[in-house]
Amino acid sequence: MDVHILTIFPEMFVSPFADSILQRAQSRGLLRIHIHNIRDFATDRHRVTDDLPYGGGPGMVMKPEPIVAGLHAIQDTFGPAHVVLLTPQGERFNQERAKTLSQYERLLLVCGRYAGIDARVQRYVDAELSIGDYVLTGGELPAMVIVDAVVRLIPDVLGDAQSAEVDSLFHGLLQGPVYTRPVEFTGVRVPRILRSGNHAAIAAWRRRQALWTTYQRRPELLQDAALSPQDLAVLREFEACDVPAHES
Ligand code: ADE
Protein backbone atom coordinates (compact mmCIF):
# COMPACT_ATOMS: atom_id res chain seq x y z
CA MET A 1 0.00 0.00 0.00
CA ASP A 2 1.11 3.56 -0.70
CA VAL A 3 -0.01 6.14 1.86
CA HIS A 4 0.35 9.81 0.96
CA ILE A 5 -0.09 12.47 3.61
CA LEU A 6 -0.66 16.11 2.78
CA THR A 7 0.20 18.35 5.74
CA ILE A 8 1.76 21.65 6.74
CA PHE A 9 3.72 19.80 9.47
CA PRO A 10 5.63 17.05 7.64
CA GLU A 11 8.20 16.76 10.44
CA MET A 12 5.49 15.46 12.82
CA PHE A 13 5.40 12.21 10.86
CA VAL A 14 9.02 11.17 11.19
CA SER A 15 9.10 9.17 14.40
CA PRO A 16 5.60 7.60 14.59
CA PHE A 17 6.29 5.59 11.45
CA ALA A 18 9.91 4.78 12.28
CA ASP A 19 9.23 2.04 14.83
CA SER A 20 7.67 -1.31 15.37
CA ILE A 21 5.07 -2.75 13.01
CA LEU A 22 4.87 0.29 10.74
CA GLN A 23 8.63 0.36 10.31
CA ARG A 24 8.75 -3.38 9.63
CA ALA A 25 5.93 -3.12 7.06
CA GLN A 26 7.97 -0.48 5.22
CA SER A 27 11.23 -2.40 5.28
CA ARG A 28 9.42 -5.50 3.98
CA GLY A 29 8.01 -3.49 1.06
CA LEU A 30 4.37 -3.85 2.17
CA LEU A 31 3.98 -0.14 2.89
CA ARG A 32 5.38 3.08 1.49
CA ILE A 33 4.65 6.34 3.28
CA HIS A 34 5.05 9.61 1.39
CA ILE A 35 4.80 12.88 3.30
CA HIS A 36 4.00 15.99 1.23
CA ASN A 37 4.17 19.57 2.45
CA ILE A 38 1.10 21.61 1.47
CA ARG A 39 3.33 24.69 1.41
CA ASP A 40 5.24 23.21 -1.56
CA PHE A 41 2.06 23.52 -3.64
CA ALA A 42 1.44 27.19 -2.80
CA THR A 43 2.39 29.37 -5.75
CA ASP A 44 2.55 32.84 -4.21
CA ARG A 45 5.84 34.39 -3.11
CA HIS A 46 5.31 33.70 0.61
CA ARG A 47 3.84 30.25 0.04
CA VAL A 48 0.80 31.12 2.15
CA THR A 49 -1.50 28.22 3.09
CA ASP A 50 -4.14 30.01 5.19
CA ASP A 51 -6.17 33.20 5.23
CA LEU A 52 -8.83 35.06 7.22
CA PRO A 53 -12.34 33.58 7.24
CA TYR A 54 -14.99 35.30 5.11
CA GLY A 55 -17.66 36.66 7.42
CA GLY A 56 -15.16 37.19 10.24
CA GLY A 57 -14.55 35.13 13.34
CA PRO A 58 -11.50 33.69 15.08
CA GLY A 59 -8.76 31.58 13.54
CA MET A 60 -7.49 31.12 10.03
CA VAL A 61 -8.95 28.99 7.24
CA MET A 62 -6.76 26.82 5.03
CA LYS A 63 -6.76 28.06 1.46
CA PRO A 64 -8.13 25.71 -1.20
CA GLU A 65 -5.59 26.27 -4.00
CA PRO A 66 -2.45 24.67 -2.46
CA ILE A 67 -4.42 21.66 -1.19
CA VAL A 68 -6.18 21.01 -4.49
CA ALA A 69 -2.92 21.57 -6.42
CA GLY A 70 -1.26 19.03 -4.09
CA LEU A 71 -4.06 16.48 -4.60
CA HIS A 72 -3.70 16.80 -8.39
CA ALA A 73 0.11 16.72 -8.39
CA ILE A 74 0.34 13.66 -6.12
CA GLN A 75 -2.25 11.69 -8.10
CA ASP A 76 -0.75 12.71 -11.46
CA THR A 77 2.63 11.42 -10.29
CA PHE A 78 1.64 8.31 -8.32
CA GLY A 79 -1.79 7.40 -9.69
CA PRO A 80 -5.34 7.87 -8.39
CA ALA A 81 -5.84 7.49 -4.66
CA HIS A 82 -8.72 7.23 -2.21
CA VAL A 83 -8.67 10.75 -0.73
CA VAL A 84 -9.59 11.20 2.93
CA LEU A 85 -9.91 14.55 4.67
CA LEU A 86 -9.46 14.56 8.46
CA THR A 87 -11.80 16.95 10.26
CA PRO A 88 -13.93 16.88 13.42
CA GLN A 89 -17.01 17.18 11.14
CA GLY A 90 -16.25 13.91 9.35
CA GLU A 91 -17.93 10.53 9.65
CA ARG A 92 -16.69 8.57 12.65
CA PHE A 93 -13.66 6.38 11.90
CA ASN A 94 -13.99 2.85 13.30
CA GLN A 95 -12.66 -0.68 12.80
CA GLU A 96 -15.10 -1.31 9.96
CA ARG A 97 -13.78 1.75 8.12
CA ALA A 98 -10.20 0.63 8.86
CA LYS A 99 -10.97 -2.68 7.09
CA THR A 100 -12.41 -0.86 4.09
CA LEU A 101 -9.45 1.52 3.85
CA SER A 102 -6.96 -1.37 4.11
CA GLN A 103 -8.23 -2.62 0.75
CA TYR A 104 -7.07 0.42 -1.21
CA GLU A 105 -3.73 0.35 -2.98
CA ARG A 106 -3.25 4.09 -2.52
CA LEU A 107 -4.57 6.35 0.25
CA LEU A 108 -4.14 10.11 0.37
CA LEU A 109 -4.82 11.67 3.77
CA VAL A 110 -5.30 15.43 3.98
CA CYS A 111 -4.64 17.04 7.36
CA GLY A 112 -6.62 20.15 8.18
CA ARG A 113 -5.50 22.83 10.65
CA TYR A 114 -6.62 26.06 12.23
CA ALA A 115 -10.31 26.93 12.09
CA GLY A 116 -10.92 24.61 9.14
CA ILE A 117 -10.40 24.09 5.43
CA ASP A 118 -12.12 26.09 2.69
CA ALA A 119 -15.31 24.12 1.90
CA ARG A 120 -14.50 24.01 -1.82
CA VAL A 121 -11.87 21.33 -1.13
CA GLN A 122 -14.66 18.84 -0.33
CA ARG A 123 -15.38 18.21 -4.03
CA TYR A 124 -11.94 16.65 -4.36
CA VAL A 125 -12.16 14.18 -1.49
CA ASP A 126 -13.82 10.77 -1.29
CA ALA A 127 -14.43 10.75 2.46
CA GLU A 128 -14.25 13.10 5.41
CA LEU A 129 -13.38 11.30 8.65
CA SER A 130 -13.19 12.16 12.34
CA ILE A 131 -11.48 9.95 14.93
CA GLY A 132 -13.81 11.04 17.74
CA ASP A 133 -15.97 13.76 19.21
CA TYR A 134 -13.18 16.02 20.40
CA VAL A 135 -11.24 18.73 18.65
CA LEU A 136 -7.51 18.31 18.09
CA THR A 137 -5.27 21.08 16.83
CA GLY A 138 -5.13 19.45 13.43
CA GLY A 139 -5.58 16.34 11.34
CA GLU A 140 -1.99 15.12 11.80
CA LEU A 141 -2.59 12.92 14.87
CA PRO A 142 -5.83 11.54 13.36
CA ALA A 143 -3.90 10.67 10.17
CA MET A 144 -1.35 8.74 12.25
CA VAL A 145 -4.13 6.92 14.11
CA ILE A 146 -5.77 5.94 10.84
CA VAL A 147 -2.52 4.77 9.22
CA ASP A 148 -1.73 2.62 12.27
CA ALA A 149 -5.21 1.04 12.41
CA VAL A 150 -5.30 0.43 8.64
CA VAL A 151 -1.79 -0.86 8.06
CA ARG A 152 -2.04 -3.63 10.66
CA LEU A 153 -4.95 -5.05 8.65
CA ILE A 154 -2.95 -5.36 5.41
CA PRO A 155 -2.26 -9.06 4.80
CA ASP A 156 1.18 -10.18 6.09
CA VAL A 157 1.88 -6.97 8.00
CA LEU A 158 1.39 -8.61 11.37
CA GLY A 159 3.88 -11.36 12.13
CA ASP A 160 1.26 -13.85 13.20
CA ALA A 161 -1.40 -13.94 10.48
CA GLN A 162 -4.01 -14.58 13.15
CA SER A 163 -3.32 -11.61 15.39
CA ALA A 164 -5.71 -9.11 13.84
CA GLU A 165 -8.40 -11.78 14.05
CA VAL A 166 -8.33 -11.75 17.85
CA ASP A 167 -8.27 -7.97 18.14
CA SER A 168 -11.02 -6.18 19.92
CA LEU A 169 -13.68 -5.19 17.38
CA PHE A 170 -12.30 -7.34 14.55
CA HIS A 171 -15.52 -9.34 14.63
CA GLY A 172 -17.51 -6.50 16.14
CA LEU A 173 -16.95 -7.55 19.78
CA LEU A 174 -14.54 -6.33 22.45
CA GLN A 175 -11.75 -8.69 23.39
CA GLY A 176 -12.11 -10.53 26.71
CA PRO A 177 -9.31 -10.79 29.32
CA VAL A 178 -5.90 -12.18 28.35
CA TYR A 179 -3.16 -13.56 30.63
CA THR A 180 0.51 -14.44 30.55
CA ARG A 181 2.91 -15.89 33.15
CA PRO A 182 3.09 -16.07 36.15
CA VAL A 183 0.18 -18.40 36.72
CA GLU A 184 -0.54 -16.63 40.00
CA PHE A 185 -0.12 -12.90 40.61
CA THR A 186 -1.23 -11.06 43.75
CA GLY A 187 -3.34 -14.09 44.63
CA VAL A 188 -5.18 -14.10 41.29
CA ARG A 189 -4.74 -17.25 39.22
CA VAL A 190 -4.96 -17.56 35.45
CA PRO A 191 -8.28 -19.31 34.66
CA ARG A 192 -7.70 -23.07 34.62
CA ILE A 193 -9.34 -23.52 31.24
CA LEU A 194 -6.62 -21.47 29.53
CA ARG A 195 -4.04 -23.93 30.89
CA SER A 196 -6.05 -27.01 29.91
CA GLY A 197 -4.70 -27.42 26.36
CA ASN A 198 -8.31 -28.03 25.22
CA HIS A 199 -8.44 -25.70 22.21
CA ALA A 200 -12.17 -26.02 21.57
CA ALA A 201 -12.98 -25.29 25.21
CA ILE A 202 -10.55 -22.33 25.19
CA ALA A 203 -12.15 -20.90 22.03
CA ALA A 204 -15.62 -21.23 23.56
CA TRP A 205 -14.43 -19.59 26.82
CA ARG A 206 -12.86 -16.70 24.91
CA ARG A 207 -16.01 -16.15 22.88
CA ARG A 208 -18.08 -16.11 26.05
CA GLN A 209 -15.70 -13.64 27.68
CA ALA A 210 -15.77 -11.39 24.59
CA LEU A 211 -19.56 -11.45 24.70
CA TRP A 212 -19.57 -10.69 28.42
CA THR A 213 -17.10 -7.78 28.11
CA THR A 214 -19.10 -6.32 25.23
CA TYR A 215 -22.44 -6.89 27.01
CA GLN A 216 -21.16 -5.07 30.10
CA ARG A 217 -19.17 -2.23 28.56
CA ARG A 218 -20.50 -1.50 25.06
CA PRO A 219 -23.85 -3.29 24.69
CA GLU A 220 -24.71 -1.19 21.61
CA LEU A 221 -21.97 -3.03 19.68
CA LEU A 222 -23.99 -6.26 19.94
CA GLN A 223 -26.55 -4.83 17.50
CA ASP A 224 -24.13 -5.00 14.58
CA ALA A 225 -21.96 -7.99 15.59
CA ALA A 226 -22.31 -11.27 13.69
CA LEU A 227 -23.76 -13.52 16.39
CA SER A 228 -24.32 -17.27 16.17
CA PRO A 229 -27.31 -19.05 17.75
CA GLN A 230 -24.91 -20.12 20.56
CA ASP A 231 -23.87 -16.49 21.10
CA LEU A 232 -27.51 -15.46 21.34
CA ALA A 233 -28.12 -18.21 23.88
CA VAL A 234 -25.16 -16.97 25.95
CA LEU A 235 -26.52 -13.41 25.83
CA ARG A 236 -29.95 -14.60 26.95
CA GLU A 237 -28.22 -16.28 29.86
CA PHE A 238 -26.48 -13.02 30.79
CA GLU A 239 -29.78 -11.19 30.57
CA ALA A 240 -31.56 -13.75 32.71
CA CYS A 241 -29.18 -13.64 35.65
CA ASP A 242 -26.67 -10.84 34.97
CA VAL A 243 -23.78 -12.87 36.40
CA PRO A 244 -20.25 -12.82 35.06
CA ALA A 245 -19.16 -15.52 32.66
CA HIS A 246 -17.69 -18.67 34.16
CA GLU A 247 -14.10 -17.75 35.16
CA SER A 248 -12.10 -20.82 36.05
N1 ADE B 1 -9.00 17.50 13.32
C1 ADE B 1 -9.21 18.05 14.53
N2 ADE B 1 -9.88 17.21 15.34
C2 ADE B 1 -10.10 16.07 14.62
C3 ADE B 1 -10.74 14.84 14.91
N3 ADE B 1 -11.31 14.60 16.08
N4 ADE B 1 -10.77 13.91 13.94
C4 ADE B 1 -10.21 14.16 12.73
N5 ADE B 1 -9.60 15.30 12.40
C5 ADE B 1 -9.54 16.27 13.33
mmCIF file of C-alpha atoms in Angstrom, residues 91-221:
data_model
loop_
_atom_site.group_PDB
_atom_site.id
_atom_site.type_symbol
_atom_site.label_atom_id
_atom_site.label_comp_id
_atom_site.label_asym_id
_atom_site.label_seq_id
_atom_site.Cartn_x
_atom_site.Cartn_y
_atom_site.Cartn_z
ATOM 1 C CA GLU A 91 -17.935 10.526 9.651
ATOM 2 C CA ARG A 92 -16.691 8.574 12.651
ATOM 3 C CA PHE A 93 -13.655 6.376 11.905
ATOM 4 C CA ASN A 94 -13.993 2.847 13.299
ATOM 5 C CA GLN A 95 -12.662 -0.676 12.803
ATOM 6 C CA GLU A 96 -15.104 -1.309 9.961
ATOM 7 C CA ARG A 97 -13.781 1.748 8.125
ATOM 8 C CA ALA A 98 -10.196 0.632 8.859
ATOM 9 C CA LYS A 99 -10.969 -2.677 7.093
ATOM 10 C CA THR A 100 -12.407 -0.861 4.090
ATOM 11 C CA LEU A 101 -9.448 1.523 3.848
ATOM 12 C CA SER A 102 -6.958 -1.373 4.112
ATOM 13 C CA GLN A 103 -8.230 -2.624 0.755
ATOM 14 C CA TYR A 104 -7.072 0.419 -1.210
ATOM 15 C CA GLU A 105 -3.734 0.354 -2.977
ATOM 16 C CA ARG A 106 -3.252 4.087 -2.518
ATOM 17 C CA LEU A 107 -4.575 6.353 0.249
ATOM 18 C CA LEU A 108 -4.145 10.107 0.366
ATOM 19 C CA LEU A 109 -4.823 11.670 3.769
ATOM 20 C CA VAL A 110 -5.297 15.427 3.975
ATOM 21 C CA CYS A 111 -4.640 17.037 7.359
ATOM 22 C CA GLY A 112 -6.623 20.149 8.180
ATOM 23 C CA ARG A 113 -5.500 22.828 10.646
ATOM 24 C CA TYR A 114 -6.617 26.065 12.230
ATOM 25 C CA ALA A 115 -10.307 26.930 12.086
ATOM 26 C CA GLY A 116 -10.921 24.609 9.145
ATOM 27 C CA ILE A 117 -10.399 24.093 5.434
ATOM 28 C CA ASP A 118 -12.125 26.085 2.693
ATOM 29 C CA ALA A 119 -15.314 24.125 1.900
ATOM 30 C CA ARG A 120 -14.502 24.010 -1.819
ATOM 31 C CA VAL A 121 -11.867 21.332 -1.132
ATOM 32 C CA GLN A 122 -14.655 18.844 -0.328
ATOM 33 C CA ARG A 123 -15.376 18.211 -4.030
ATOM 34 C CA TYR A 124 -11.943 16.652 -4.362
ATOM 35 C CA VAL A 125 -12.165 14.182 -1.487
ATOM 36 C CA ASP A 126 -13.818 10.766 -1.294
ATOM 37 C CA ALA A 127 -14.426 10.747 2.457
ATOM 38 C CA GLU A 128 -14.254 13.096 5.409
ATOM 39 C CA LEU A 129 -13.381 11.298 8.649
ATOM 40 C CA SER A 130 -13.189 12.161 12.337
ATOM 41 C CA ILE A 131 -11.479 9.951 14.927
ATOM 42 C CA GLY A 132 -13.815 11.042 17.740
ATOM 43 C CA ASP A 133 -15.968 13.764 19.207
ATOM 44 C CA TYR A 134 -13.176 16.016 20.400
ATOM 45 C CA VAL A 135 -11.237 18.732 18.647
ATOM 46 C CA LEU A 136 -7.511 18.307 18.090
ATOM 47 C CA THR A 137 -5.271 21.081 16.835
ATOM 48 C CA GLY A 138 -5.130 19.452 13.428
ATOM 49 C CA GLY A 139 -5.584 16.341 11.344
ATOM 50 C CA GLU A 140 -1.994 15.119 11.804
ATOM 51 C CA LEU A 141 -2.590 12.918 14.866
ATOM 52 C CA PRO A 142 -5.832 11.536 13.359
ATOM 53 C CA ALA A 143 -3.900 10.672 10.170
ATOM 54 C CA MET A 144 -1.351 8.740 12.250
ATOM 55 C CA VAL A 145 -4.127 6.925 14.106
ATOM 56 C CA ILE A 146 -5.771 5.940 10.836
ATOM 57 C CA VAL A 147 -2.517 4.766 9.220
ATOM 58 C CA ASP A 148 -1.732 2.616 12.273
ATOM 59 C CA ALA A 149 -5.208 1.045 12.408
ATOM 60 C CA VAL A 150 -5.299 0.428 8.640
ATOM 61 C CA VAL A 151 -1.788 -0.861 8.055
ATOM 62 C CA ARG A 152 -2.039 -3.630 10.656
ATOM 63 C CA LEU A 153 -4.947 -5.054 8.648
ATOM 64 C CA ILE A 154 -2.950 -5.359 5.405
ATOM 65 C CA PRO A 155 -2.256 -9.062 4.801
ATOM 66 C CA ASP A 156 1.175 -10.183 6.091
ATOM 67 C CA VAL A 157 1.883 -6.965 8.000
ATOM 68 C CA LEU A 158 1.387 -8.615 11.374
ATOM 69 C CA GLY A 159 3.883 -11.361 12.131
ATOM 70 C CA ASP A 160 1.259 -13.854 13.199
ATOM 71 C CA ALA A 161 -1.397 -13.936 10.477
ATOM 72 C CA GLN A 162 -4.007 -14.582 13.147
ATOM 73 C CA SER A 163 -3.317 -11.614 15.388
ATOM 74 C CA ALA A 164 -5.708 -9.108 13.836
ATOM 75 C CA GLU A 165 -8.403 -11.783 14.055
ATOM 76 C CA VAL A 166 -8.332 -11.751 17.846
ATOM 77 C CA ASP A 167 -8.273 -7.967 18.141
ATOM 78 C CA SER A 168 -11.023 -6.175 19.923
ATOM 79 C CA LEU A 169 -13.675 -5.193 17.377
ATOM 80 C CA PHE A 170 -12.305 -7.345 14.548
ATOM 81 C CA HIS A 171 -15.520 -9.345 14.633
ATOM 82 C CA GLY A 172 -17.508 -6.499 16.142
ATOM 83 C CA LEU A 173 -16.955 -7.552 19.783
ATOM 84 C CA LEU A 174 -14.544 -6.328 22.454
ATOM 85 C CA GLN A 175 -11.753 -8.692 23.386
ATOM 86 C CA GLY A 176 -12.107 -10.530 26.711
ATOM 87 C CA PRO A 177 -9.314 -10.788 29.316
ATOM 88 C CA VAL A 178 -5.897 -12.176 28.355
ATOM 89 C CA TYR A 179 -3.158 -13.563 30.626
ATOM 90 C CA THR A 180 0.512 -14.441 30.549
ATOM 91 C CA ARG A 181 2.910 -15.888 33.154
ATOM 92 C CA PRO A 182 3.091 -16.074 36.151
ATOM 93 C CA VAL A 183 0.180 -18.403 36.724
ATOM 94 C CA GLU A 184 -0.540 -16.628 40.001
ATOM 95 C CA PHE A 185 -0.116 -12.902 40.611
ATOM 96 C CA THR A 186 -1.235 -11.065 43.753
ATOM 97 C CA GLY A 187 -3.341 -14.085 44.629
ATOM 98 C CA VAL A 188 -5.177 -14.098 41.295
ATOM 99 C CA ARG A 189 -4.743 -17.247 39.222
ATOM 100 C CA VAL A 190 -4.965 -17.558 35.455
ATOM 101 C CA PRO A 191 -8.282 -19.306 34.661
ATOM 102 C CA ARG A 192 -7.698 -23.069 34.622
ATOM 103 C CA ILE A 193 -9.344 -23.522 31.237
ATOM 104 C CA LEU A 194 -6.621 -21.473 29.531
ATOM 105 C CA ARG A 195 -4.045 -23.929 30.887
ATOM 106 C CA SER A 196 -6.047 -27.014 29.915
ATOM 107 C CA GLY A 197 -4.704 -27.423 26.361
ATOM 108 C CA ASN A 198 -8.306 -28.028 25.221
ATOM 109 C CA HIS A 199 -8.442 -25.700 22.210
ATOM 110 C CA ALA A 200 -12.172 -26.020 21.566
ATOM 111 C CA ALA A 201 -12.981 -25.285 25.207
ATOM 112 C CA ILE A 202 -10.552 -22.333 25.186
ATOM 113 C CA ALA A 203 -12.148 -20.897 22.030
ATOM 114 C CA ALA A 204 -15.619 -21.228 23.561
ATOM 115 C CA TRP A 205 -14.431 -19.589 26.817
ATOM 116 C CA ARG A 206 -12.859 -16.704 24.910
ATOM 117 C CA ARG A 207 -16.010 -16.146 22.884
ATOM 118 C CA ARG A 208 -18.084 -16.108 26.048
ATOM 119 C CA GLN A 209 -15.699 -13.640 27.679
ATOM 120 C CA ALA A 210 -15.773 -11.393 24.592
ATOM 121 C CA LEU A 211 -19.564 -11.447 24.696
ATOM 122 C CA TRP A 212 -19.569 -10.688 28.420
ATOM 123 C CA THR A 213 -17.104 -7.777 28.109
ATOM 124 C CA THR A 214 -19.098 -6.318 25.228
ATOM 125 C CA TYR A 215 -22.438 -6.885 27.007
ATOM 126 C CA GLN A 216 -21.161 -5.068 30.100
ATOM 127 C CA ARG A 217 -19.175 -2.229 28.555
ATOM 128 C CA ARG A 218 -20.498 -1.495 25.059
ATOM 129 C CA PRO A 219 -23.854 -3.286 24.692
ATOM 130 C CA GLU A 220 -24.707 -1.188 21.613
ATOM 131 C CA LEU A 221 -21.973 -3.026 19.678
#
